[in-house]
XYZ file of C-alpha atoms in Angstrom:
554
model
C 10.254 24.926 -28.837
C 12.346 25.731 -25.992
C 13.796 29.036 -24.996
C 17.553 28.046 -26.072
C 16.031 26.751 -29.495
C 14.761 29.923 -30.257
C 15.742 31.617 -33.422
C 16.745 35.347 -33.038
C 16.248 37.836 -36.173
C 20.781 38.301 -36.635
C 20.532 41.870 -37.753
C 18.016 42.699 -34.417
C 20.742 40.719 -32.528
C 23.555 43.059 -33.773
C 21.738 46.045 -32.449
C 21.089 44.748 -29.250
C 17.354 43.630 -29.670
C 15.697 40.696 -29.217
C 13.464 39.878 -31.692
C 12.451 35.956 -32.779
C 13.320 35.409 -36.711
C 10.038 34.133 -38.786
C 12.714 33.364 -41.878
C 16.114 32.561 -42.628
C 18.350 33.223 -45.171
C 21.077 30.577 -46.368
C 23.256 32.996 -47.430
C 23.803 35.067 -44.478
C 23.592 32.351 -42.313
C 21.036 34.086 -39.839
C 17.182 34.214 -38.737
C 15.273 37.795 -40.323
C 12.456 38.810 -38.332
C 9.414 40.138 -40.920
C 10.750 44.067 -40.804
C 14.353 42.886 -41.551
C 13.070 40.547 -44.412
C 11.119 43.341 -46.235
C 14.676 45.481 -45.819
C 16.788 42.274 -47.269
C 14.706 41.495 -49.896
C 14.824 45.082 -50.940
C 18.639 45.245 -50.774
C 20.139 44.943 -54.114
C 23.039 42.659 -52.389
C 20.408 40.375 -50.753
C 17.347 40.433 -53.178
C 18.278 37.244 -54.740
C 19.031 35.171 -51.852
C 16.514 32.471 -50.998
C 14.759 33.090 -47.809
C 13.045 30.428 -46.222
C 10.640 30.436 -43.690
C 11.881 29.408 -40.011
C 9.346 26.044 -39.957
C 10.948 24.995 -43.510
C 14.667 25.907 -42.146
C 13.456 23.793 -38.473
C 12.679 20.800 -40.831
C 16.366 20.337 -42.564
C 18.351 18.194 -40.874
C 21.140 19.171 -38.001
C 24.013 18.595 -40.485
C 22.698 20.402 -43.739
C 21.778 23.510 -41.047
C 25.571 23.176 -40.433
C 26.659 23.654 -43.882
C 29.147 26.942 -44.174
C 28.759 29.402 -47.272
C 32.510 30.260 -46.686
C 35.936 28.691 -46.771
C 37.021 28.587 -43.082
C 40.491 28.646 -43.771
C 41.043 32.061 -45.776
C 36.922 33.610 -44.769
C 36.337 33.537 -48.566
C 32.892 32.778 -50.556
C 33.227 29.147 -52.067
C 33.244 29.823 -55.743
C 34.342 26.540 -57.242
C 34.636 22.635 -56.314
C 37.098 20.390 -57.463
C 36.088 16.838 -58.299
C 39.175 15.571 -57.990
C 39.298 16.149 -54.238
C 35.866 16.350 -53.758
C 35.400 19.914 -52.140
C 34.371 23.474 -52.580
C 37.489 25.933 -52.941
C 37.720 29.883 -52.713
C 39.953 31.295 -55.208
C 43.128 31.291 -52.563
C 42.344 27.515 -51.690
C 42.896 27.184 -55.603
C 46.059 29.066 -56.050
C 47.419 27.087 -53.193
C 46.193 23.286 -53.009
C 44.625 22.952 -56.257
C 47.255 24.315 -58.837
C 47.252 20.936 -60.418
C 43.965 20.325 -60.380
C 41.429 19.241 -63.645
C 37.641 19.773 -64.065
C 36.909 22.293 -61.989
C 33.881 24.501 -62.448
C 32.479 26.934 -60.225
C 29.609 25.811 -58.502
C 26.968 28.800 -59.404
C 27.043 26.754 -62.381
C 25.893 23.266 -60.471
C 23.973 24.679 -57.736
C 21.463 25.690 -60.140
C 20.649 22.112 -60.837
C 21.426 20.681 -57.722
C 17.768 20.086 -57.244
C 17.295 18.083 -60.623
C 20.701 17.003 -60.429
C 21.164 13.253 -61.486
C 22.699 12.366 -57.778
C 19.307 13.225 -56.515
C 17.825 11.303 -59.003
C 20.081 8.324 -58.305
C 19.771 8.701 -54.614
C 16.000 8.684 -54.819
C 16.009 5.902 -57.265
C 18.718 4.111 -54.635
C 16.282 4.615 -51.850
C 13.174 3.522 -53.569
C 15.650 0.014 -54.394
C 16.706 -0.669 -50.981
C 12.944 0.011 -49.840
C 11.858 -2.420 -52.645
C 14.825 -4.748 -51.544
C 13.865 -5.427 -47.793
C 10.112 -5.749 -48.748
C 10.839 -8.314 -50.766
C 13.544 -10.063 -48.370
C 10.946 -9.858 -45.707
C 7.780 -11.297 -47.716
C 10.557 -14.041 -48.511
C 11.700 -14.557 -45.173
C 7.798 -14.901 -44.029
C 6.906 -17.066 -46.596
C 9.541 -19.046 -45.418
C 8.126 -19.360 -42.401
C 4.886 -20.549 -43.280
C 6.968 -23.538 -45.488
C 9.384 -24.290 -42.808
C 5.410 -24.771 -40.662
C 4.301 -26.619 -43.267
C 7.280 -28.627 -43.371
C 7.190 -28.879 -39.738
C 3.565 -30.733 -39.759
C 4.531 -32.725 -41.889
C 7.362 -34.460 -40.858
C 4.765 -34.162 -37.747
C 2.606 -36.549 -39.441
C 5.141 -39.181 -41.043
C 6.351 -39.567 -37.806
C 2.757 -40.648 -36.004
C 1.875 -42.632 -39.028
C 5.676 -44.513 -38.705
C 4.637 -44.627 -34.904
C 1.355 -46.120 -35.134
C 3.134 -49.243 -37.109
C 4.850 -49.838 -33.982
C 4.141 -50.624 -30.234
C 5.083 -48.907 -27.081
C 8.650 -49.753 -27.337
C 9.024 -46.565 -29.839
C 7.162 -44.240 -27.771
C 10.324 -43.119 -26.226
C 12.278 -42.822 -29.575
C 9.331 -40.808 -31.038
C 9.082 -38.115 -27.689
C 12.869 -37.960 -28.662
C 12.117 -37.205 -32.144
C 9.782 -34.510 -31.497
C 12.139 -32.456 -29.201
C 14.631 -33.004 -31.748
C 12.219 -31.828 -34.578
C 10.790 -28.730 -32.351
C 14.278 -27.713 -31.036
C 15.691 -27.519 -34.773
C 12.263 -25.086 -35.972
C 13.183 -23.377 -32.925
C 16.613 -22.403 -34.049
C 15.664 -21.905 -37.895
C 13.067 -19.728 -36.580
C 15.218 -17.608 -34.605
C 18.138 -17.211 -37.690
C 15.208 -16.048 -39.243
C 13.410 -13.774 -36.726
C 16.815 -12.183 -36.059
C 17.092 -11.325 -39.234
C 13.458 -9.803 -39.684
C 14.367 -7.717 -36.690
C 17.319 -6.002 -38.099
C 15.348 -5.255 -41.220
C 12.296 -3.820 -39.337
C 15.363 -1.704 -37.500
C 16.592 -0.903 -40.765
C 13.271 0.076 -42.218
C 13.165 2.687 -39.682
C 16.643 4.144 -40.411
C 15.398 4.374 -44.033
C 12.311 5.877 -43.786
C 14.370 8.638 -41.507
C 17.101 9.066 -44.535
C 14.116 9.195 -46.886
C 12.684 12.173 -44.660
C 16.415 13.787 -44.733
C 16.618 13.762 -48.469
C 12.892 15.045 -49.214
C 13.892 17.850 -46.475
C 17.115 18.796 -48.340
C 15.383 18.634 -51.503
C 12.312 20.971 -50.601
C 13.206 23.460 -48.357
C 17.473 23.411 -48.123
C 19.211 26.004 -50.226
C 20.790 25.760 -53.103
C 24.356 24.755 -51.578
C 22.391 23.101 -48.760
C 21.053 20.284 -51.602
C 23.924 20.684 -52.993
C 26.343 19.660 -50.231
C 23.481 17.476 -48.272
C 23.275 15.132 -51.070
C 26.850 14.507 -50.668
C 26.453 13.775 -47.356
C 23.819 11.782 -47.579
C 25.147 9.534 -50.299
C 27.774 8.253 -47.432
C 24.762 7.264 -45.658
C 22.916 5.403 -48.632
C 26.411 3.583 -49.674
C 26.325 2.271 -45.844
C 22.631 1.196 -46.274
C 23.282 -0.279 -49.867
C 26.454 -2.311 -48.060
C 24.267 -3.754 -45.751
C 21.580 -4.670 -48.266
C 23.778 -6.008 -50.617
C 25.832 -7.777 -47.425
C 22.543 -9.398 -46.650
C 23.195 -12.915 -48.288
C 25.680 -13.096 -45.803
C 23.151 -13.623 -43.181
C 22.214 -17.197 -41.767
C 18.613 -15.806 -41.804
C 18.803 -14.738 -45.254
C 19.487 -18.543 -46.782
C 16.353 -20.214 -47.771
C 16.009 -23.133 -44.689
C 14.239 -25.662 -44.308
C 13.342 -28.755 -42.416
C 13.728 -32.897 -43.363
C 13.008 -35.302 -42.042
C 14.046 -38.987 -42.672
C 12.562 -41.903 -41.397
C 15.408 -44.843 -40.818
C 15.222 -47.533 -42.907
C 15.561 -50.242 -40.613
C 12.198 -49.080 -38.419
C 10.916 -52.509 -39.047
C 13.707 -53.748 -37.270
C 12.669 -52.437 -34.597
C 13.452 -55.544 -32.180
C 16.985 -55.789 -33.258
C 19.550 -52.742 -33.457
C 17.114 -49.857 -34.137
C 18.945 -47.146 -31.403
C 16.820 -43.598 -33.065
C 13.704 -42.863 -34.884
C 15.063 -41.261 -36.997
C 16.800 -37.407 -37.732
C 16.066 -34.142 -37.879
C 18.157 -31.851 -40.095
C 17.733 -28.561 -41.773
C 18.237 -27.956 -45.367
C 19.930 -24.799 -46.485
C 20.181 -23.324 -50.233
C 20.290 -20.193 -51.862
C 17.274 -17.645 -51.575
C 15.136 -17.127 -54.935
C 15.498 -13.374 -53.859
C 18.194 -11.528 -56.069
C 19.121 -8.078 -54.357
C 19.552 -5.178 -56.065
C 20.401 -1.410 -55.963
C 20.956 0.720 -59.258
C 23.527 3.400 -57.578
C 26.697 1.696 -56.521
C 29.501 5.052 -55.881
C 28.854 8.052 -58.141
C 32.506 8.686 -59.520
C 31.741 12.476 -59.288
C 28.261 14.441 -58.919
C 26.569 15.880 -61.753
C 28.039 14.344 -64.530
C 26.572 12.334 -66.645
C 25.554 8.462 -66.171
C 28.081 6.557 -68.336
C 26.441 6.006 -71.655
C 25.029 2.205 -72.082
C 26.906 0.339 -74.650
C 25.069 -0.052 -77.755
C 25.514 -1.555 -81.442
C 26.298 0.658 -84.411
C 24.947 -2.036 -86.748
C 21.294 -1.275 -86.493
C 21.854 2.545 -86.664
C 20.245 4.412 -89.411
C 20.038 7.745 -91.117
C 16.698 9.230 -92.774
C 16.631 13.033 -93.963
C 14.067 14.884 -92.370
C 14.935 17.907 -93.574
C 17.694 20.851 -95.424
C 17.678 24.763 -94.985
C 20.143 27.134 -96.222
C 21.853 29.201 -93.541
C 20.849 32.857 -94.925
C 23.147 34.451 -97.489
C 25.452 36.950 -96.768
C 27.353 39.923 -98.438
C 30.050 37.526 -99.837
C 30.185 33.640 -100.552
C 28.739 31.573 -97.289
C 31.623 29.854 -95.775
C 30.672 27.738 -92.801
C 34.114 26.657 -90.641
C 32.111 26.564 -87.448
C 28.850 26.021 -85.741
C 26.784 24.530 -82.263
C 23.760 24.160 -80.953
C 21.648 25.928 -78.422
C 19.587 23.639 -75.497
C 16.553 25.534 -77.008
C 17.076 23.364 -80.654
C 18.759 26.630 -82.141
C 21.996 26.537 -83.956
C 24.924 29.579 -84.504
C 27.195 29.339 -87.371
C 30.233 31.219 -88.214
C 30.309 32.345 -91.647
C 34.390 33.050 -92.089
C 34.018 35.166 -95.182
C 31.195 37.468 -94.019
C 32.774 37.683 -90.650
C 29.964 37.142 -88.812
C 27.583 34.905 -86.766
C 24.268 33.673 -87.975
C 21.816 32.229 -85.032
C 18.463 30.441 -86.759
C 15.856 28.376 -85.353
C 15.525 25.024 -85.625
C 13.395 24.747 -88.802
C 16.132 27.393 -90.408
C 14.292 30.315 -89.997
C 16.592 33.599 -89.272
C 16.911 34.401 -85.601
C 19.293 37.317 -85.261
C 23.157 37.630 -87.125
C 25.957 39.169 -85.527
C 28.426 40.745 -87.427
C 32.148 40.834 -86.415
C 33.880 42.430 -88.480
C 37.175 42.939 -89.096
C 37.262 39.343 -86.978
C 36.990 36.296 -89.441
C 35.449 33.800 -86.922
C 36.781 30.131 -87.916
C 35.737 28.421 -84.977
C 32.954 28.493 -82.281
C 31.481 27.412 -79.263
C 28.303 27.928 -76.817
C 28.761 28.705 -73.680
C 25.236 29.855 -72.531
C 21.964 30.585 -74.867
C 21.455 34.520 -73.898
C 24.708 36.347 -73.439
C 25.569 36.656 -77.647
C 22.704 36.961 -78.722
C 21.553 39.906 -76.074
C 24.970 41.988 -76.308
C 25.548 40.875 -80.013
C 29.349 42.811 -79.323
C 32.345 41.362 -77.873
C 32.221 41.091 -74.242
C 35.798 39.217 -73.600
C 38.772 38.228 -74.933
C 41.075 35.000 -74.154
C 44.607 34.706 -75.146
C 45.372 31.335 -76.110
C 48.779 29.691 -76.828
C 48.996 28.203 -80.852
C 45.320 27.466 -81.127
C 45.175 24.389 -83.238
C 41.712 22.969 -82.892
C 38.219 23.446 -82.802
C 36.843 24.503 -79.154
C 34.517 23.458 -76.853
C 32.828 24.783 -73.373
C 33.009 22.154 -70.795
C 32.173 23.565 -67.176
C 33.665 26.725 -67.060
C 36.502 25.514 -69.320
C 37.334 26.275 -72.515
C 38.836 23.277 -74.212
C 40.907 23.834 -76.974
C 44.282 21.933 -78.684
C 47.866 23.240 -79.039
C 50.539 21.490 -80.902
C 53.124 19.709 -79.791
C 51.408 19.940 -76.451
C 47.924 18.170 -76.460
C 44.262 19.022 -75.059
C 44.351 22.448 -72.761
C 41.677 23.672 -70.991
C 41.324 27.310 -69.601
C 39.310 28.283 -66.776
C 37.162 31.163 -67.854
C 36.549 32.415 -64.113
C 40.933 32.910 -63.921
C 42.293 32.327 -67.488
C 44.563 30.241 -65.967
C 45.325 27.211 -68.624
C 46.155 23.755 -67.563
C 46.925 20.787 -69.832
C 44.601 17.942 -69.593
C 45.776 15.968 -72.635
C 49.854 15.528 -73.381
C 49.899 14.432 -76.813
C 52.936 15.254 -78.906
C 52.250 13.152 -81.818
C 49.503 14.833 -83.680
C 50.910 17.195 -85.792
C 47.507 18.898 -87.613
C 46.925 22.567 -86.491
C 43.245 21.433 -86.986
C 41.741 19.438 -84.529
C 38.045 18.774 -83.437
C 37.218 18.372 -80.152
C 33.874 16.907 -78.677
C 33.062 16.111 -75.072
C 30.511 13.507 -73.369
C 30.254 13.489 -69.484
C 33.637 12.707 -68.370
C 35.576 12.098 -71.751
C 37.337 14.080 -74.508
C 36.763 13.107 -78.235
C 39.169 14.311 -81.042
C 40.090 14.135 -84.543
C 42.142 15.762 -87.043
C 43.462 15.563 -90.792
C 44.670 12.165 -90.434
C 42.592 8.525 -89.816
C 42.622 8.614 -86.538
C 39.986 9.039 -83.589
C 41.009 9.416 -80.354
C 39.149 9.120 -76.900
C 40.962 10.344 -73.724
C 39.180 10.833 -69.843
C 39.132 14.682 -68.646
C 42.176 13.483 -66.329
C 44.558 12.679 -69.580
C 43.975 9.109 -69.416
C 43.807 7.083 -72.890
C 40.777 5.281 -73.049
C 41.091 4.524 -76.878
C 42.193 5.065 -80.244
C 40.050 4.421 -83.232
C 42.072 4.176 -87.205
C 40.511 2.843 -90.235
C 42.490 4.574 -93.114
C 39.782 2.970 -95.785
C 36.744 4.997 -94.290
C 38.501 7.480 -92.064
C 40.575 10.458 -93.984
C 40.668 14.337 -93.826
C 38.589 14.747 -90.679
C 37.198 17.718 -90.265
C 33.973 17.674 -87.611
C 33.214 14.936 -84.708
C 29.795 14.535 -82.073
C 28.790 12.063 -79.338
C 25.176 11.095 -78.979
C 23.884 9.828 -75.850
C 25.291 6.399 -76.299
C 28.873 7.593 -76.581
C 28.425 6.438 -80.115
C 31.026 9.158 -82.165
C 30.040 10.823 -85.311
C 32.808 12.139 -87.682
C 33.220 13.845 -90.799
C 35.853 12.306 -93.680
C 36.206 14.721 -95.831
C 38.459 14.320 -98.473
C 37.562 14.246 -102.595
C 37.639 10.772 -102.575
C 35.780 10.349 -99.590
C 33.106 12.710 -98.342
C 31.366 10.278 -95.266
C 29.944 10.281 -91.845
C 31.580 7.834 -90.138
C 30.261 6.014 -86.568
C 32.264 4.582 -84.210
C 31.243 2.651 -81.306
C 31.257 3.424 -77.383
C 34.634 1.439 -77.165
C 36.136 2.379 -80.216
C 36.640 -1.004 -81.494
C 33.976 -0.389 -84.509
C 33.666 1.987 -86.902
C 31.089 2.113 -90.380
C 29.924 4.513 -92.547
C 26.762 5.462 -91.984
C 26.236 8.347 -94.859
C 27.997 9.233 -98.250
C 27.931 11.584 -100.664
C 24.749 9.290 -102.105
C 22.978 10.911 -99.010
C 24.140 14.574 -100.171
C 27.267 14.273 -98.067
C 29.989 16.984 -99.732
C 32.528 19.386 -98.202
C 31.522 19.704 -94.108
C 33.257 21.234 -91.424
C 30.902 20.300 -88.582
C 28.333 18.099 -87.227
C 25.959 17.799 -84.279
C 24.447 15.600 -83.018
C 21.015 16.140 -80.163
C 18.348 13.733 -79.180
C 17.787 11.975 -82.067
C 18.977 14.632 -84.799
C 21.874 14.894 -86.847
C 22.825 17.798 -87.959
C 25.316 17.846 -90.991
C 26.753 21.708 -91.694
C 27.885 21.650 -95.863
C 30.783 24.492 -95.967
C 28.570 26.637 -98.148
C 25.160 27.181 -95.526
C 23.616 23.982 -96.369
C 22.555 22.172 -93.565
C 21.308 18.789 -93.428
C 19.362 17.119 -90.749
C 18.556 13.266 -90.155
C 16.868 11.481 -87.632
C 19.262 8.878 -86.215
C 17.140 5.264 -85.425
């Protein structure tokens, strides 16, 4: 390493000493020699950090090392991003570029799974494709070559067993012939050779981005993967443009050589002027390129859900449990469910919570009284159940509809004004929904990656994107009536309640909302329900009285 590369210890530097760093901290942006580590991972401001060690920090690339913790503009600490525009924001950037702004989330919340973050995984996968692409192009191309020698030898040999048919007069025509034969291999070789060249170049760039992105991965911080794997997408959409460019390439087209032997050889004392010609054939290549990740409309979110039938889709009980009793007469009006498998209900008339594993078994309850809790939902698995007390409160406008958590946003809907969503970091509430025509107070809302689902007393289902734009509108008034719960599987596949006494049904409806069936009745034990849920393969249907039913969904 040379002198000017070397990496002083920052809190040595500030007291005028000279001492080379052995780690780094992303964080504070600066080198720690050993003594200053043990004294910053001691600090109760700096024990969390993630300190690497000065080789790891060395092996990140030049433009991930460059990556600032703060906003430049007002010296704040980024605390949230904003897909719309792509960038991390302090809380002034917010207030004063991003006022109008939907789906932000602070990025504590995606930096934890930056690392295992699907852009990673699509990146990787992208990489692996391209790699996979250009071997393939290039065993191709050399095949080719061997064909186009093959082809060469043997328009060689109909040539000299033409020639021998004739006498001397033709040996001029046939030297002619040759050159002619040679110079054309000579150029198909060379469209073709150029072409391997680039892709040996390109091989090289790859295996360096490869390098890059297992660097970030391994040894970058948190905000470092995070904001390298941006960067390095604009470097993977250039290399999947050039990939997916490659048809365009002379070299790339499957050529060939032909040759054709005049008909009127035999004449060969009258008008016969050539030998014959020498042309190259050109079609399209057998190869078919392609790469999986095309532009990632945001970062973590989820990969749009593959459309699939709701024909096929069955229901099979696989088991029931009773949510345990209470003081008074269960009434279930709300209820969600943990990553872990377990599920909290609110149980209006014994104004509490009730969390239970996921064979039914009592976890903890929660009581919170005088509050009659109507409506729930998770934000995290530990902080109700730890505290089992009231740690916040959020003023709403006329609260008519179920809520849901959707990064840092509690999603919730208001009459006469549509879907609002409030950040939890500022309270401040933003509409991302304007819909003035459904007139229930009681609305369920559902998300799936970068859609709303919702549904009220009325037969209609209704699909918008998180930036208020309709995607669709699903009404069948002869299997969809009184709707009172709603879920999206993996699929985008929507369940919903109808639950009226003349119809008590889940109902599916398909990705695009232009199919909808029952799937259960009352036949399958389907009475009065205010919710549903739907994970991995498990449907969970909550009866208003602590019944809860669960299916397995093939």
């Amino acid at each position: 390493m040379a002198v000017s590369d070397v990496i002083l210890c920052g809190i040595c530097d500030s007291q005028h000493v000279s001492n080379i760093a052995n780690y780094w901290c992303p964080e504070c942006d600066e080198g720690l020699c050993t003594t200053c580590k043990t004294y910053h991972s001691l600090s109760k401001a700096s024990r969390q950090y993630g300190i690497i060690s000065i080789d790891d920090y060395e092996k990140l690339p030049a433009d991930i090392c460059k990556i600032e913790q703060n906003c430049r503009e007002h010296a704040r600490k980024f605390q949230m991003f904003c897909p719309r525009h792509d960038q991390l924001c302090c809380l002034i950037c917010i207030s004063d570029n991003h006022k109008e702004c939907t789906g932000m989330f602070p990025i504590d919340e995606a930096i934890k799974s930056s690392r295992t973050s699907t852009l990673f995984d699509s990146l990787e996968k992208s990489l692996k494709d391209i790699q996979e692409n250009i071997e393939r192009v290039v065993k191709d191309r050399e095949a080719n070559l061997v064909e186009i020698k093959q082809q060469h030898l043997k328009s060689l040999n109909d040539i000299k067993d033409t020639r021998q048919k004739i006498n001397s007069r033709l040996d001029e025509l046939e030297k002619h012939m040759i050159d002619n034969l040679n110079s054309t291999e000579t150029q198909l070789k060379l469209k073709i050779e150029t072409l391997l060249n680039k892709l040996s170049e390109k091989k090289n760039e790859i295996e360096i981005l490869k390098t890059n992105l297992m660097s970030v991965k391994q040894h970058g911080s948190d905000l470092q993967a995070f904001i390298g794997s941006k960067m390095l997408e604009k470097d993977f959409t250039e290399e999947i443009k050039y990939v997916q460019n490659l048809s365009e390439d002379d070299g790339f087209s499957q050529l060939g050589l032909k040759c054709q032997i005049d008909d009127k050889i035999t004449n060969i004392l009258s008008k016969i002027t050539a030998f014959g010609s020498i042309t190259f054939e050109k079609s399209q290549s057998p190869i078919v390129i392609g790469v999986r990740l095309q532009r990632q409309a945001q970062i973590f979110t989820a990969v749009p859900p593959l459309s699939k039938s709701i024909d096929g889709i069955t229901a099979s009980l696989i088991n029931e449990f009773r949510v345990p009793l209470g003081q008074s007469p269960t009434f279930i009006t709300g209820s969600s469910v943990f990553s872990d498998g377990r599920m909290i209900f609110a149980d209006c008339y014994n104004k509490r919570l009730v969390i239970v594993h996921s064979d039914g078994t009592l976890d903890t309850e929660i009581p919170l009284s005088p509050l009659e809790p109507f409506v729930m939902t998770c934000i995290d698995d530990k902080t109700t159940q730890k505290n089992k007390q009231i740690t916040n409160t959020i003023k709403t406008g006329t609260c008519g509809g179920i809520l849901t958590y959707r990064r840092g946003q509690l999603l919730y809907f208001e009459k006469r004004k549509g879907i609002v969503a409030i950040q939890m970091l500022n309270n401040k509430a933003i509409t991302l929904v304007e819909d003035n025509n459904t007139e229930s107070y009681q609305i369920y809302i559902t998300t799936s990656g970068e859609n709303i689902y919702y549904a009220g007393n009325s037969s209609e289902v209704k699909c918008y994107s998180v930036k208020g734009e309709k995607r669709w509108v699903y009404k069948n008034e002869s299997i969809l009536s009184g709707l009172t719960g709603i879920a999206v599987d993996q699929n985008g596949i929507v369940y919903v309640i109808s639950n009226t006494s003349s119809n008590r049904s889940v109902v599916l409806i398909s990705s695009d909302g232009k199919h909808g069936r029952e799937l259960l009745t009352e036949q399958n034990g389907i009475t009065k329900s205010f919710r549903i849920n739907v994970r991995s393969n498990t449907l969970n249907v909550v009866i208003y009285n602590g019944n809860v039913l669960q299916f397995k969904i093939k």
